Each structure stands twice: as C-alpha cells, then as structure tokens.
Amino acid sequence: AQTVTQSQPEMSVQEAETVTLSCTYDTSESDYYLFWYKQPPSRQMILVIRQEAYKQQNATENRFSVNFQKAAKSFSLKISDSQLGDAAMYFCAYRSALWDSNYQLIWGAGTKLIIKP
Amino acid sequence: DSGVTQTPKHLITATGQRVTLRCSPRSGDLSVYWYQQSLDQGLQFLIQYYNGEERAKGNILERFSAQQFPDLHSELNLSSLELGDSALYFCASSPMDGGWGTDTQYFGPGTRLTVL
C-alpha cells in the first residue's frame, strides 16, 4: 500500500522569504501523480500544484514550485516570496495512475505553515 | 471557488440520529469522491462514485452510505451517529473515473458535522 509522509508538523517563515515543505512517499508503482493542497483557516481544500511522475520537469505555479526526486521518492514544495495569505495547512497527496486501480488520494498528515510579518 | 458545492455548511445533531450531506460536482464532472477529516487529522477517503455507480470504497463505516443520482449530484447518508463521527466531510469531483491525466480532484467547501 502507498503511504505519504510529511515529517514537519509545523514550519514558520518570515514574510517575503522562501520556505520548503517536505514530503516523501512510498510506492511500488511507476506511474502516479503527486499533489500539494492548501487548507487555510476557512478549511477549504485548495489545489496548489500537481506533478506527473513520468515528467522529469518540476512543476511550477507562480510562486510555488516542486522538487520532484522520483528515485528518492521525495516531493517537496517551495514557496517563494512568502505572503501572509500563504498561512495554511499544506497537505501532500498521492494518486495512482495505473489502469483500473483505486484512484483515491492518499494524504500526508499535513504541515502547518506560519508566516511571520 | 472550485465549482463544487456542498450543503449544508454546518450541521449539529445528536447521537443516534441520521443526517444527509449533499454535493453537486463541477459542471461536466462525472466522478464524486467523499472524504472525512477529523479534527487536526488528514483526510480519509470514504467512497467514490462515477457516473452513477460506485467506483471505489475506502474506510467507510457500514452506518454510512452514499449514492450518485442521474443529475450527478451525490448524497452521503450517516446514520446512528456517534460522537466520533464529528468531522469535516468533503466532497470532491473530477472529470472522469479518476485515472485520467486530467482527473485532478477539486474540493467543495465541506460540511462540518457536530454530533452532541
């Protein structure tokens, strides 16, 4: 079974600085997708970024980028120029891409990101 | 706004009662997923429906059931409620059955259930 681990329960960063959130996963599959979701105090679950395992190029979305290391099974999220609105819980999630498998999202425990003004 | 709607936003009820949570997927999405998030916990997958049929089942209790209707909205029924069922219940939707490259799951705002 696949597992997702986020080893940092909480991180803090100064506004305008850069922060990296860690995520590792365990799988025997070769084809899958990885996601970062953000959950602000409103509790809405918001997609931040997505990475296809077959793509070597790291995904980027404006100030958010990932460092995807397939061999190491690592998928970290880098937030540049941190803003107060980035304060939230960040969840890493895994989804199989194998044909006819269970496509549920498998979640890490989350990292609480605090932005210091 | 993800385009996924959930009602009600909040629900307070007593132990032993039954409630129904409702989800409308994004326009055109055929899959609906239900997740449970207990306090300060990650999300647990409950069940997925694709185009009206059950597609996958996760850690869903026998007291819980769900269905997806012809108009693709879905309902999650929780019965014989216990204190431990208090949680945030999320619905998500995706275009196809979940395995396609475009099948990113977009989440609704959630229903907060409190069982007293």
mmCIF file of C-alpha atoms in Angstrom, chain A residues 33 35 37 39 42-47 50 52 91 95-105 107-109, chain B residues 2 33 35 37 41-43 45 55-57 88 90 97-109 112:
data_model
loop_
_atom_site.group_PDB
_atom_site.id
_atom_site.type_symbol
_atom_site.label_atom_id
_atom_site.label_comp_id
_atom_site.label_asym_id
_atom_site.label_seq_id
_atom_site.Cartn_x
_atom_site.Cartn_y
_atom_site.Cartn_z
ATOM 1 C CA TYR A 33 0.510 11.744 -9.649
ATOM 2 C CA PHE A 35 -0.281 16.925 -5.397
ATOM 3 C CA TYR A 37 -3.174 21.034 -1.437
ATOM 4 C CA GLN A 39 -6.100 24.285 3.614
ATOM 5 C CA SER A 42 -11.521 28.602 6.193
ATOM 6 C CA ARG A 43 -10.914 24.795 5.876
ATOM 7 C CA GLN A 44 -11.443 24.906 2.099
ATOM 8 C CA MET A 45 -9.114 22.430 0.369
ATOM 9 C CA ILE A 46 -7.351 24.202 -2.491
ATOM 10 C CA LEU A 47 -5.136 22.611 -5.128
ATOM 11 C CA ARG A 50 0.373 18.865 -9.414
ATOM 12 C CA GLU A 52 3.020 13.732 -13.093
ATOM 13 C CA PHE A 91 -1.086 18.522 2.506
ATOM 14 C CA ARG A 95 -2.745 9.180 -6.596
ATOM 15 C CA SER A 96 -2.142 6.047 -8.602
ATOM 16 C CA ALA A 97 -2.191 6.239 -12.392
ATOM 17 C CA LEU A 98 -2.376 2.517 -13.005
ATOM 18 C CA TRP A 99 -5.237 1.432 -15.201
ATOM 19 C CA ASP A 100 -8.335 0.444 -13.246
ATOM 20 C CA SER A 101 -6.753 0.920 -9.836
ATOM 21 C CA ASN A 102 -8.249 2.766 -6.902
ATOM 22 C CA TYR A 103 -7.797 6.436 -7.714
ATOM 23 C CA GLN A 104 -8.366 7.801 -4.253
ATOM 24 C CA LEU A 105 -5.993 10.442 -2.950
ATOM 25 C CA TRP A 107 -2.753 12.007 2.129
ATOM 26 C CA GLY A 108 0.091 13.033 4.351
ATOM 27 C CA ALA A 109 -0.614 14.341 7.845
ATOM 28 C CA SER B 2 -13.788 25.280 -7.164
ATOM 29 C CA TYR B 33 -15.479 11.450 -4.007
ATOM 30 C CA TYR B 35 -13.580 12.299 2.333
ATOM 31 C CA GLN B 37 -11.365 14.944 8.010
ATOM 32 C CA GLN B 41 -6.202 14.950 11.001
ATOM 33 C CA GLY B 42 -5.513 14.303 7.380
ATOM 34 C CA LEU B 43 -8.230 13.224 5.043
ATOM 35 C CA PHE B 45 -11.180 8.517 1.651
ATOM 36 C CA ARG B 55 -16.308 3.069 -8.276
ATOM 37 C CA ALA B 56 -14.178 2.592 -5.181
ATOM 38 C CA LYS B 57 -14.665 2.169 -1.476
ATOM 39 C CA LEU B 88 -15.453 17.872 8.304
ATOM 40 C CA PHE B 90 -15.502 16.936 1.955
ATOM 41 C CA ASP B 97 -13.253 7.975 -13.350
ATOM 42 C CA GLY B 98 -10.188 9.271 -11.584
ATOM 43 C CA GLY B 99 -7.406 7.647 -13.588
ATOM 44 C CA TRP B 100 -7.064 10.070 -16.434
ATOM 45 C CA GLY B 101 -4.292 12.613 -16.510
ATOM 46 C CA THR B 102 -6.811 15.422 -16.302
ATOM 47 C CA ASP B 103 -8.565 13.866 -13.330
ATOM 48 C CA THR B 104 -7.450 16.280 -10.685
ATOM 49 C CA GLN B 105 -9.872 16.316 -7.788
ATOM 50 C CA TYR B 106 -11.392 19.681 -6.904
ATOM 51 C CA PHE B 107 -12.893 20.047 -3.475
ATOM 52 C CA GLY B 108 -16.044 21.612 -2.176
ATOM 53 C CA PRO B 109 -16.074 23.806 0.940
ATOM 54 C CA ARG B 112 -18.889 20.488 9.321
#
